[in-house]
């Protein structure tokens, strides 16, 4: 097997998935900015920062792949080593991962006010982000793909911290929100995206340890896009669902009047200032708010 096939075959597949998820993220960001215009400024800036970091990640990945398979076609000496364009991938992935996990850390704080949970998730997130940056440094020092296992301790800590933080985030949010009918859609979205990122990070680690050739790049390249999509999909999951007050259940049909629905949700929930106040059918005050929401949605 030639040097191009060893690392750049899996890399090509990883970039394809990366770009596909980037397109999905752009669609979600458009929906977010057109639907949730009343969100607080820091949330909008966070989404923008994630988008910029994701764009940089995709551009550098494509740039490096173009250099490898087009500019340096049939140049084995170039293909066996990574350059600085390739080395930016762990750094940008770590930055995106850190921003997304700290956002969910804020949500956990708004929900639980538990300093120990926040400390656990926050330390794991920061540790993973730092090790991702260290991975970029190690790649610049040891650029040969077949020698990547020489700095495996840094990669192990990075991916273990990332997957553990994702599992904690998902578990905590599911535990504290599971009794609320109106937010079970948030539970589903958080569980699906949180578990996906943790599973992909774990699988990436296993393949990295089992195969020294670079096969893990197929899993590592799309990782940052799963984090960014988890953030935006969680933000977008807040509106556009109808509450059926007659039987205390959620009608799982998206309304075409998402703009009006999201505005009403923003009023009821006050911009997620306290996750405990999320739509509970057992509260008379909140029930009246949802009756108002339902009347606003009906033509």
PDB file of C-alpha atoms in Angstrom:
ATOM      1  CA  UNK A   1       0.000   0.000   0.000  1.00  0.00           C
ATOM      2  CA  UNK A   2       1.463   3.372  -1.053  1.00  0.00           C
ATOM      3  CA  UNK A   3       1.825   6.404   1.218  1.00  0.00           C
ATOM      4  CA  UNK A   4      -1.074   8.226  -0.429  1.00  0.00           C
ATOM      5  CA  UNK A   5      -3.416   5.315   0.112  1.00  0.00           C
ATOM      6  CA  UNK A   6      -2.328   4.756   3.715  1.00  0.00           C
ATOM      7  CA  UNK A   7      -3.394   8.141   5.110  1.00  0.00           C
ATOM      8  CA  UNK A   8      -5.045  10.093   2.324  1.00  0.00           C
ATOM      9  CA  UNK A   9      -7.712   7.549   1.432  1.00  0.00           C
ATOM     10  CA  UNK A  10      -9.309   7.740   4.911  1.00  0.00           C
ATOM     11  CA  UNK A  11      -8.597  11.483   4.919  1.00  0.00           C
ATOM     12  CA  UNK A  12     -10.533  11.962   1.684  1.00  0.00           C
ATOM     13  CA  UNK A  13     -13.552  10.172   3.153  1.00  0.00           C
ATOM     14  CA  UNK A  14     -13.253  12.243   6.321  1.00  0.00           C
ATOM     15  CA  UNK A  15     -13.190  15.500   4.353  1.00  0.00           C
ATOM     16  CA  UNK A  16     -16.257  14.404   2.360  1.00  0.00           C
ATOM     17  CA  UNK A  17     -18.224  13.849   5.588  1.00  0.00           C
ATOM     18  CA  UNK A  18     -16.799  17.083   6.979  1.00  0.00           C
ATOM     19  CA  UNK A  19     -18.078  19.104   4.020  1.00  0.00           C
ATOM     20  CA  UNK A  20     -21.490  17.406   4.070  1.00  0.00           C
ATOM     21  CA  UNK A  21     -21.948  18.245   7.741  1.00  0.00           C
ATOM     22  CA  UNK A  22     -20.701  21.780   7.050  1.00  0.00           C
ATOM     23  CA  UNK A  23     -23.540  22.238   4.572  1.00  0.00           C
ATOM     24  CA  UNK A  24     -26.045  21.021   7.151  1.00  0.00           C
ATOM     25  CA  UNK A  25     -24.587  23.444   9.686  1.00  0.00           C
ATOM     26  CA  UNK A  26     -24.968  26.390   7.293  1.00  0.00           C
ATOM     27  CA  UNK A  27     -28.650  25.546   6.854  1.00  0.00           C
ATOM     28  CA  UNK A  28     -29.136  25.332  10.612  1.00  0.00           C
ATOM     29  CA  UNK A  29     -27.360  28.643  11.183  1.00  0.00           C
ATOM     30  CA  UNK A  30     -29.589  30.338   8.604  1.00  0.00           C
ATOM     31  CA  UNK A  31     -32.666  28.982  10.385  1.00  0.00           C
ATOM     32  CA  UNK A  32     -31.297  30.129  13.733  1.00  0.00           C
ATOM     33  CA  UNK A  33     -30.586  33.724  12.712  1.00  0.00           C
ATOM     34  CA  UNK A  34     -33.912  34.099  10.886  1.00  0.00           C
ATOM     35  CA  UNK A  35     -35.983  32.495  13.658  1.00  0.00           C
ATOM     36  CA  UNK A  36     -34.390  33.522  16.943  1.00  0.00           C
ATOM     37  CA  UNK A  37     -33.744  37.197  16.359  1.00  0.00           C
ATOM     38  CA  UNK A  38     -34.487  37.978  20.009  1.00  0.00           C
ATOM     39  CA  UNK A  39     -31.775  35.739  21.441  1.00  0.00           C
ATOM     40  CA  UNK A  40     -29.174  37.409  23.589  1.00  0.00           C
ATOM     41  CA  UNK A  41     -26.137  38.891  21.867  1.00  0.00           C
ATOM     42  CA  UNK A  42     -23.641  36.447  23.377  1.00  0.00           C
ATOM     43  CA  UNK A  43     -25.573  33.476  21.951  1.00  0.00           C
ATOM     44  CA  UNK A  44     -25.487  34.995  18.477  1.00  0.00           C
ATOM     45  CA  UNK A  45     -21.774  35.730  18.838  1.00  0.00           C
ATOM     46  CA  UNK A  46     -21.154  32.149  19.978  1.00  0.00           C
ATOM     47  CA  UNK A  47     -22.909  30.785  16.904  1.00  0.00           C
ATOM     48  CA  UNK A  48     -20.876  33.155  14.720  1.00  0.00           C
ATOM     49  CA  UNK A  49     -17.610  32.105  16.385  1.00  0.00           C
ATOM     50  CA  UNK A  50     -18.407  28.417  15.876  1.00  0.00           C
ATOM     51  CA  UNK A  51     -19.262  29.103  12.240  1.00  0.00           C
ATOM     52  CA  UNK A  52     -15.982  30.968  11.640  1.00  0.00           C
ATOM     53  CA  UNK A  53     -13.912  28.228  13.301  1.00  0.00           C
ATOM     54  CA  UNK A  54     -15.762  25.543  11.340  1.00  0.00           C
ATOM     55  CA  UNK A  55     -15.194  27.415   8.085  1.00  0.00           C
ATOM     56  CA  UNK A  56     -11.467  27.720   8.795  1.00  0.00           C
ATOM     57  CA  UNK A  57     -11.346  24.012   9.606  1.00  0.00           C
ATOM     58  CA  UNK A  58     -13.024  23.039   6.341  1.00  0.00           C
ATOM     59  CA  UNK A  59     -10.898  25.382   4.216  1.00  0.00           C
ATOM     60  CA  UNK A  60      -7.606  24.105   5.620  1.00  0.00           C
ATOM     61  CA  UNK A  61      -8.703  20.467   5.288  1.00  0.00           C
ATOM     62  CA  UNK A  62      -9.598  20.978   1.629  1.00  0.00           C
ATOM     63  CA  UNK A  63      -6.403  22.968   1.025  1.00  0.00           C
ATOM     64  CA  UNK A  64      -4.213  20.207   2.432  1.00  0.00           C
ATOM     65  CA  UNK A  65      -6.056  17.483   0.531  1.00  0.00           C
ATOM     66  CA  UNK A  66      -5.747  19.440  -2.730  1.00  0.00           C
ATOM     67  CA  UNK A  67      -2.013  19.847  -2.162  1.00  0.00           C
ATOM     68  CA  UNK A  68      -1.620  16.153  -1.473  1.00  0.00           C
ATOM     69  CA  UNK A  69      -3.593  14.597  -4.316  1.00  0.00           C
ATOM     70  CA  UNK A  70      -3.302  17.309  -7.007  1.00  0.00           C
ATOM     71  CA  UNK A  71      -0.301  19.593  -6.531  1.00  0.00           C
ATOM     72  CA  UNK A  72       1.983  16.832  -5.240  1.00  0.00           C
ATOM     73  CA  UNK A  73       0.511  13.943  -7.173  1.00  0.00           C
ATOM     74  CA  UNK A  74       3.045  11.113  -7.446  1.00  0.00           C
ATOM     75  CA  UNK A  75       5.302  12.744  -4.850  1.00  0.00           C
ATOM     76  CA  UNK A  76       5.740  10.097  -2.110  1.00  0.00           C
ATOM     77  CA  UNK A  77       8.106  12.270  -0.078  1.00  0.00           C
ATOM     78  CA  UNK A  78       5.347  14.856   0.401  1.00  0.00           C
ATOM     79  CA  UNK A  79       2.588  12.337   1.043  1.00  0.00           C
ATOM     80  CA  UNK A  80       4.187  10.604   4.003  1.00  0.00           C
ATOM     81  CA  UNK A  81       4.277  13.788   6.119  1.00  0.00           C
ATOM     82  CA  UNK A  82       1.731  16.252   7.447  1.00  0.00           C
ATOM     83  CA  UNK A  83       2.280  20.002   7.106  1.00  0.00           C
ATOM     84  CA  UNK A  84       0.926  22.984   9.021  1.00  0.00           C
ATOM     85  CA  UNK A  85      -2.341  22.985   7.051  1.00  0.00           C
ATOM     86  CA  UNK A  86      -3.045  19.486   8.266  1.00  0.00           C
ATOM     87  CA  UNK A  87      -1.908  20.368  11.792  1.00  0.00           C
ATOM     88  CA  UNK A  88      -4.630  23.029  12.110  1.00  0.00           C
ATOM     89  CA  UNK A  89      -7.341  20.345  12.195  1.00  0.00           C
ATOM     90  CA  UNK A  90      -6.879  19.212  15.835  1.00  0.00           C
ATOM     91  CA  UNK A  91      -6.602  22.843  16.981  1.00  0.00           C
ATOM     92  CA  UNK A  92      -9.787  24.020  15.259  1.00  0.00           C
ATOM     93  CA  UNK A  93     -11.612  20.872  16.351  1.00  0.00           C
ATOM     94  CA  UNK A  94     -10.513  21.468  19.945  1.00  0.00           C
ATOM     95  CA  UNK A  95     -11.622  25.112  19.888  1.00  0.00           C
ATOM     96  CA  UNK A  96     -15.060  24.207  18.499  1.00  0.00           C
ATOM     97  CA  UNK A  97     -15.390  21.337  20.947  1.00  0.00           C
ATOM     98  CA  UNK A  98     -14.511  23.638  23.862  1.00  0.00           C
ATOM     99  CA  UNK A  99     -17.006  26.352  22.863  1.00  0.00           C
ATOM    100  CA  UNK A 100     -19.852  23.874  22.401  1.00  0.00           C
ATOM    101  CA  UNK A 101     -19.189  21.977  25.623  1.00  0.00           C
ATOM    102  CA  UNK A 102     -18.906  25.193  27.645  1.00  0.00           C
ATOM    103  CA  UNK A 103     -22.249  26.299  26.201  1.00  0.00           C
ATOM    104  CA  UNK A 104     -23.840  23.083  27.447  1.00  0.00           C
ATOM    105  CA  UNK A 105     -21.998  23.642  30.715  1.00  0.00           C
ATOM    106  CA  UNK A 106     -23.834  26.959  31.019  1.00  0.00           C
ATOM    107  CA  UNK A 107     -27.130  25.184  30.354  1.00  0.00           C
ATOM    108  CA  UNK A 108     -26.387  22.692  33.112  1.00  0.00           C
ATOM    109  CA  UNK A 109     -25.642  25.574  35.488  1.00  0.00           C
ATOM    110  CA  UNK A 110     -28.929  27.290  34.582  1.00  0.00           C
ATOM    111  CA  UNK A 111     -30.727  24.016  35.215  1.00  0.00           C
ATOM    112  CA  UNK A 112     -29.046  22.609  38.317  1.00  0.00           C
ATOM    113  CA  UNK A 113     -26.945  25.343  39.987  1.00  0.00           C
ATOM    114  CA  UNK A 114     -24.702  22.411  40.971  1.00  0.00           C
ATOM    115  CA  UNK A 115     -21.098  23.582  41.183  1.00  0.00           C
ATOM    116  CA  UNK A 116     -19.708  20.039  41.209  1.00  0.00           C
ATOM    117  CA  UNK A 117     -21.389  19.103  37.934  1.00  0.00           C
ATOM    118  CA  UNK A 118     -20.194  22.329  36.362  1.00  0.00           C
ATOM    119  CA  UNK A 119     -16.654  21.739  37.609  1.00  0.00           C
ATOM    120  CA  UNK A 120     -16.581  18.183  36.243  1.00  0.00           C
ATOM    121  CA  UNK A 121     -17.859  19.107  32.791  1.00  0.00           C
ATOM    122  CA  UNK A 122     -15.838  22.323  32.645  1.00  0.00           C
ATOM    123  CA  UNK A 123     -12.530  20.703  33.602  1.00  0.00           C
ATOM    124  CA  UNK A 124     -13.026  17.860  31.126  1.00  0.00           C
ATOM    125  CA  UNK A 125     -13.886  20.349  28.377  1.00  0.00           C
ATOM    126  CA  UNK A 126     -10.891  22.567  29.077  1.00  0.00           C
ATOM    127  CA  UNK A 127      -8.590  19.552  29.388  1.00  0.00           C
ATOM    128  CA  UNK A 128      -9.777  18.216  26.043  1.00  0.00           C
ATOM    129  CA  UNK A 129      -9.320  21.598  24.369  1.00  0.00           C
ATOM    130  CA  UNK A 130      -5.779  22.000  25.700  1.00  0.00           C
ATOM    131  CA  UNK A 131      -4.795  18.495  24.577  1.00  0.00           C
ATOM    132  CA  UNK A 132      -6.229  19.188  21.125  1.00  0.00           C
ATOM    133  CA  UNK A 133      -3.930  22.209  20.854  1.00  0.00           C
ATOM    134  CA  UNK A 134      -1.020  20.094  22.088  1.00  0.00           C
ATOM    135  CA  UNK A 135      -1.835  17.540  19.397  1.00  0.00           C
ATOM    136  CA  UNK A 136      -1.380  20.253  16.786  1.00  0.00           C
ATOM    137  CA  UNK A 137       2.006  21.078  18.296  1.00  0.00           C
ATOM    138  CA  UNK A 138       3.048  17.410  18.310  1.00  0.00           C
ATOM    139  CA  UNK A 139       2.093  17.033  14.641  1.00  0.00           C
ATOM    140  CA  UNK A 140       4.398  19.911  13.732  1.00  0.00           C
ATOM    141  CA  UNK A 141       7.212  18.152  15.609  1.00  0.00           C
ATOM    142  CA  UNK A 142       6.486  14.599  14.387  1.00  0.00           C
ATOM    143  CA  UNK A 143       4.811  15.025  10.968  1.00  0.00           C
ATOM    144  CA  UNK A 144       5.159  11.443   9.689  1.00  0.00           C
ATOM    145  CA  UNK A 145       1.757   9.744   9.676  1.00  0.00           C
ATOM    146  CA  UNK A 146       3.169   6.356  10.679  1.00  0.00           C
ATOM    147  CA  UNK A 147       4.746   7.950  13.782  1.00  0.00           C
ATOM    148  CA  UNK A 148       1.590   9.583  15.111  1.00  0.00           C
ATOM    149  CA  UNK A 149       1.380   7.002  17.899  1.00  0.00           C
ATOM    150  CA  UNK A 150       4.525   8.478  19.434  1.00  0.00           C
ATOM    151  CA  UNK A 151       2.359  11.220  20.953  1.00  0.00           C
ATOM    152  CA  UNK A 152      -0.620   8.979  21.626  1.00  0.00           C
ATOM    153  CA  UNK A 153      -0.840   9.967  25.312  1.00  0.00           C
ATOM    154  CA  UNK A 154      -1.910  13.499  24.327  1.00  0.00           C
ATOM    155  CA  UNK A 155      -4.444  12.193  21.812  1.00  0.00           C
ATOM    156  CA  UNK A 156      -5.820   9.697  24.339  1.00  0.00           C
ATOM    157  CA  UNK A 157      -6.382  12.413  26.954  1.00  0.00           C
ATOM    158  CA  UNK A 158      -7.997  14.677  24.343  1.00  0.00           C
ATOM    159  CA  UNK A 159     -10.487  12.107  23.079  1.00  0.00           C
ATOM    160  CA  UNK A 160     -11.224  10.617  26.518  1.00  0.00           C
ATOM    161  CA  UNK A 161     -11.949  14.082  27.948  1.00  0.00           C
ATOM    162  CA  UNK A 162     -14.157  14.944  24.970  1.00  0.00           C
ATOM    163  CA  UNK A 163     -16.220  11.749  25.062  1.00  0.00           C
ATOM    164  CA  UNK A 164     -16.549  11.778  28.869  1.00  0.00           C
ATOM    165  CA  UNK A 165     -17.712  15.399  28.878  1.00  0.00           C
ATOM    166  CA  UNK A 166     -20.290  14.604  26.184  1.00  0.00           C
ATOM    167  CA  UNK A 167     -21.620  11.642  28.145  1.00  0.00           C
ATOM    168  CA  UNK A 168     -21.889  13.741  31.313  1.00  0.00           C
ATOM    169  CA  UNK A 169     -23.661  16.566  29.475  1.00  0.00           C
ATOM    170  CA  UNK A 170     -26.178  14.205  27.915  1.00  0.00           C
ATOM    171  CA  UNK A 171     -26.802  12.305  31.158  1.00  0.00           C
ATOM    172  CA  UNK A 172     -27.284  15.430  33.281  1.00  0.00           C
ATOM    173  CA  UNK A 173     -29.671  17.137  30.852  1.00  0.00           C
ATOM    174  CA  UNK A 174     -31.723  13.976  30.365  1.00  0.00           C
ATOM    175  CA  UNK A 175     -31.907  13.410  34.134  1.00  0.00           C
ATOM    176  CA  UNK A 176     -33.088  16.914  34.991  1.00  0.00           C
ATOM    177  CA  UNK A 177     -35.416  17.445  32.047  1.00  0.00           C
ATOM    178  CA  UNK A 178     -36.962  13.984  31.697  1.00  0.00           C
ATOM    179  CA  UNK A 179     -40.124  14.886  33.661  1.00  0.00           C
ATOM    180  CA  UNK A 180     -41.036  17.830  31.425  1.00  0.00           C
ATOM    181  CA  UNK A 181     -43.232  16.956  28.457  1.00  0.00           C
ATOM    182  CA  UNK A 182     -42.570  20.161  26.577  1.00  0.00           C
ATOM    183  CA  UNK A 183     -38.806  19.678  26.489  1.00  0.00           C
ATOM    184  CA  UNK A 184     -38.597  16.028  25.554  1.00  0.00           C
ATOM    185  CA  UNK A 185     -37.660  17.194  22.073  1.00  0.00           C
ATOM    186  CA  UNK A 186     -34.602  18.879  23.637  1.00  0.00           C
ATOM    187  CA  UNK A 187     -33.784  15.613  25.399  1.00  0.00           C
ATOM    188  CA  UNK A 188     -33.930  13.740  22.106  1.00  0.00           C
ATOM    189  CA  UNK A 189     -31.763  16.258  20.285  1.00  0.00           C
ATOM    190  CA  UNK A 190     -29.239  16.473  23.126  1.00  0.00           C
ATOM    191  CA  UNK A 191     -29.096  12.708  23.540  1.00  0.00           C
ATOM    192  CA  UNK A 192     -28.654  12.062  19.842  1.00  0.00           C
ATOM    193  CA  UNK A 193     -25.986  14.693  19.253  1.00  0.00           C
ATOM    194  CA  UNK A 194     -24.207  14.193  22.565  1.00  0.00           C
ATOM    195  CA  UNK A 195     -24.017  10.463  22.124  1.00  0.00           C
ATOM    196  CA  UNK A 196     -22.911  10.821  18.521  1.00  0.00           C
ATOM    197  CA  UNK A 197     -19.953  13.010  19.427  1.00  0.00           C
ATOM    198  CA  UNK A 198     -18.948  10.796  22.347  1.00  0.00           C
ATOM    199  CA  UNK A 199     -19.276   7.627  20.281  1.00  0.00           C
ATOM    200  CA  UNK A 200     -17.318   9.096  17.373  1.00  0.00           C
ATOM    201  CA  UNK A 201     -14.566  10.354  19.689  1.00  0.00           C
ATOM    202  CA  UNK A 202     -14.359   6.938  21.358  1.00  0.00           C
ATOM    203  CA  UNK A 203     -14.301   5.102  18.043  1.00  0.00           C
ATOM    204  CA  UNK A 204     -11.670   7.522  16.744  1.00  0.00           C
ATOM    205  CA  UNK A 205      -9.507   6.729  19.767  1.00  0.00           C
ATOM    206  CA  UNK A 206      -9.907   2.963  19.344  1.00  0.00           C
ATOM    207  CA  UNK A 207      -8.988   3.059  15.653  1.00  0.00           C
ATOM    208  CA  UNK A 208      -6.058   5.388  16.369  1.00  0.00           C
ATOM    209  CA  UNK A 209      -4.636   2.964  18.934  1.00  0.00           C
ATOM    210  CA  UNK A 210      -5.313  -0.144  16.857  1.00  0.00           C
ATOM    211  CA  UNK A 211      -4.093   1.114  13.474  1.00  0.00           C
ATOM    212  CA  UNK A 212      -0.971   3.299  13.165  1.00  0.00           C
ATOM    213  CA  UNK A 213      -1.429   4.182   9.490  1.00  0.00           C
ATOM    214  CA  UNK A 214      -3.910   7.065   9.677  1.00  0.00           C
ATOM    215  CA  UNK A 215      -7.201   5.198   9.269  1.00  0.00           C
ATOM    216  CA  UNK A 216      -8.600   7.155  12.212  1.00  0.00           C
ATOM    217  CA  UNK A 217      -8.549  10.353  10.125  1.00  0.00           C
ATOM    218  CA  UNK A 218     -11.772   9.215   8.475  1.00  0.00           C
ATOM    219  CA  UNK A 219     -13.446   9.612  11.884  1.00  0.00           C
ATOM    220  CA  UNK A 220     -11.451  12.545  13.214  1.00  0.00           C
ATOM    221  CA  UNK A 221     -12.094  14.992  10.368  1.00  0.00           C
ATOM    222  CA  UNK A 222     -15.925  15.098  10.753  1.00  0.00           C
ATOM    223  CA  UNK A 223     -15.760  15.335  14.565  1.00  0.00           C
ATOM    224  CA  UNK A 224     -15.791  19.135  14.808  1.00  0.00           C
ATOM    225  CA  UNK A 225     -18.840  19.342  12.538  1.00  0.00           C
ATOM    226  CA  UNK A 226     -20.808  17.069  14.855  1.00  0.00           C
ATOM    227  CA  UNK A 227     -20.033  19.444  17.726  1.00  0.00           C
ATOM    228  CA  UNK A 228     -21.125  22.537  15.810  1.00  0.00           C
ATOM    229  CA  UNK A 229     -24.292  20.830  14.587  1.00  0.00           C
ATOM    230  CA  UNK A 230     -25.097  19.729  18.141  1.00  0.00           C
ATOM    231  CA  UNK A 231     -24.958  23.347  19.309  1.00  0.00           C
ATOM    232  CA  UNK A 232     -27.085  24.809  16.516  1.00  0.00           C
ATOM    233  CA  UNK A 233     -29.628  21.963  16.523  1.00  0.00           C
ATOM    234  CA  UNK A 234     -30.050  22.377  20.272  1.00  0.00           C
ATOM    235  CA  UNK A 235     -30.713  26.094  19.841  1.00  0.00           C
ATOM    236  CA  UNK A 236     -33.114  25.492  16.960  1.00  0.00           C
ATOM    237  CA  UNK A 237     -35.031  22.798  18.856  1.00  0.00           C
ATOM    238  CA  UNK A 238     -36.627  25.401  21.134  1.00  0.00           C
ATOM    239  CA  UNK A 239     -39.453  26.488  18.841  1.00  0.00           C
ATOM    240  CA  UNK A 240     -41.868  25.305  16.221  1.00  0.00           C
ATOM    241  CA  UNK A 241     -43.737  22.663  18.268  1.00  0.00           C
ATOM    242  CA  UNK A 242     -47.379  22.823  19.260  1.00  0.00           C
ATOM    243  CA  UNK A 243     -48.617  22.145  22.774  1.00  0.00           C
ATOM    244  CA  UNK A 244     -51.924  20.322  23.053  1.00  0.00           C
ATOM    245  CA  UNK A 245     -53.440  21.625  26.310  1.00  0.00           C
ATOM    246  CA  UNK A 246     -56.465  19.327  26.136  1.00  0.00           C
ATOM    247  CA  UNK A 247     -54.516  16.151  26.855  1.00  0.00           C
ATOM    248  CA  UNK A 248     -51.228  17.534  28.268  1.00  0.00           C
ATOM    249  CA  UNK A 249     -49.192  16.173  25.407  1.00  0.00           C
ATOM    250  CA  UNK A 250     -46.945  17.508  22.727  1.00  0.00           C
ATOM    251  CA  UNK A 251     -48.201  17.404  19.179  1.00  0.00           C
ATOM    252  CA  UNK A 252     -45.115  16.320  17.257  1.00  0.00           C
ATOM    253  CA  UNK A 253     -45.953  18.209  14.093  1.00  0.00           C
ATOM    254  CA  UNK A 254     -43.901  21.200  13.049  1.00  0.00           C
ATOM    255  CA  UNK A 255     -45.976  24.304  12.516  1.00  0.00           C
ATOM    256  CA  UNK A 256     -45.426  26.437   9.457  1.00  0.00           C
ATOM    257  CA  UNK A 257     -45.668  29.490  11.689  1.00  0.00           C
ATOM    258  CA  UNK A 258     -42.356  28.866  13.413  1.00  0.00           C
ATOM    259  CA  UNK A 259     -41.562  32.538  13.710  1.00  0.00           C
ATOM    260  CA  UNK A 260     -44.626  33.283  15.847  1.00  0.00           C
ATOM    261  CA  UNK A 261     -44.089  30.121  17.863  1.00  0.00           C
ATOM    262  CA  UNK A 262     -40.471  30.899  18.609  1.00  0.00           C
ATOM    263  CA  UNK A 263     -41.335  34.434  19.737  1.00  0.00           C
ATOM    264  CA  UNK A 264     -43.922  33.083  22.150  1.00  0.00           C
ATOM    265  CA  UNK A 265     -41.483  30.488  23.446  1.00  0.00           C
ATOM    266  CA  UNK A 266     -38.935  33.237  23.998  1.00  0.00           C
ATOM    267  CA  UNK A 267     -41.479  35.164  26.090  1.00  0.00           C
ATOM    268  CA  UNK A 268     -42.431  32.133  28.145  1.00  0.00           C
ATOM    269  CA  UNK A 269     -38.857  30.996  28.689  1.00  0.00           C
ATOM    270  CA  UNK A 270     -37.154  34.417  28.944  1.00  0.00           C
ATOM    271  CA  UNK A 271     -34.259  33.456  26.747  1.00  0.00           C
ATOM    272  CA  UNK A 272     -33.341  30.313  28.731  1.00  0.00           C
ATOM    273  CA  UNK A 273     -32.451  32.317  31.806  1.00  0.00           C
ATOM    274  CA  UNK A 274     -33.561  29.366  33.922  1.00  0.00           C
ATOM    275  CA  UNK A 275     -34.003  25.948  32.363  1.00  0.00           C
ATOM    276  CA  UNK A 276     -36.247  24.924  35.265  1.00  0.00           C
ATOM    277  CA  UNK A 277     -38.916  27.283  33.920  1.00  0.00           C
ATOM    278  CA  UNK A 278     -39.179  25.429  30.641  1.00  0.00           C
ATOM    279  CA  UNK A 279     -42.768  24.623  29.801  1.00  0.00           C
ATOM    280  CA  UNK A 280     -44.232  22.392  32.479  1.00  0.00           C
ATOM    281  CA  UNK A 281     -47.906  21.378  32.012  1.00  0.00           C
ATOM    282  CA  UNK A 282     -48.206  20.971  35.790  1.00  0.00           C
ATOM    283  CA  UNK A 283     -47.763  24.682  36.446  1.00  0.00           C
ATOM    284  CA  UNK A 284     -50.965  26.834  36.125  1.00  0.00           C
ATOM    285  CA  UNK A 285     -48.919  29.877  35.158  1.00  0.00           C
ATOM    286  CA  UNK A 286     -47.010  28.030  32.505  1.00  0.00           C
ATOM    287  CA  UNK A 287     -50.147  26.275  31.278  1.00  0.00           C
ATOM    288  CA  UNK A 288     -51.819  29.640  30.719  1.00  0.00           C
ATOM    289  CA  UNK A 289     -48.734  30.788  28.862  1.00  0.00           C
ATOM    290  CA  UNK A 290     -48.971  27.831  26.563  1.00  0.00           C
ATOM    291  CA  UNK A 291     -52.675  28.412  26.011  1.00  0.00           C
ATOM    292  CA  UNK A 292     -51.666  31.888  24.885  1.00  0.00           C
ATOM    293  CA  UNK A 293     -49.018  30.343  22.666  1.00  0.00           C
ATOM    294  CA  UNK A 294     -51.564  27.988  21.119  1.00  0.00           C
ATOM    295  CA  UNK A 295     -53.973  30.830  20.383  1.00  0.00           C
ATOM    296  CA  UNK A 296     -51.191  32.791  18.701  1.00  0.00           C
ATOM    297  CA  UNK A 297     -50.317  29.851  16.490  1.00  0.00           C
ATOM    298  CA  UNK A 298     -53.879  29.159  15.314  1.00  0.00           C
ATOM    299  CA  UNK A 299     -55.060  31.145  12.282  1.00  0.00           C
TER     300      UNK A 299
END
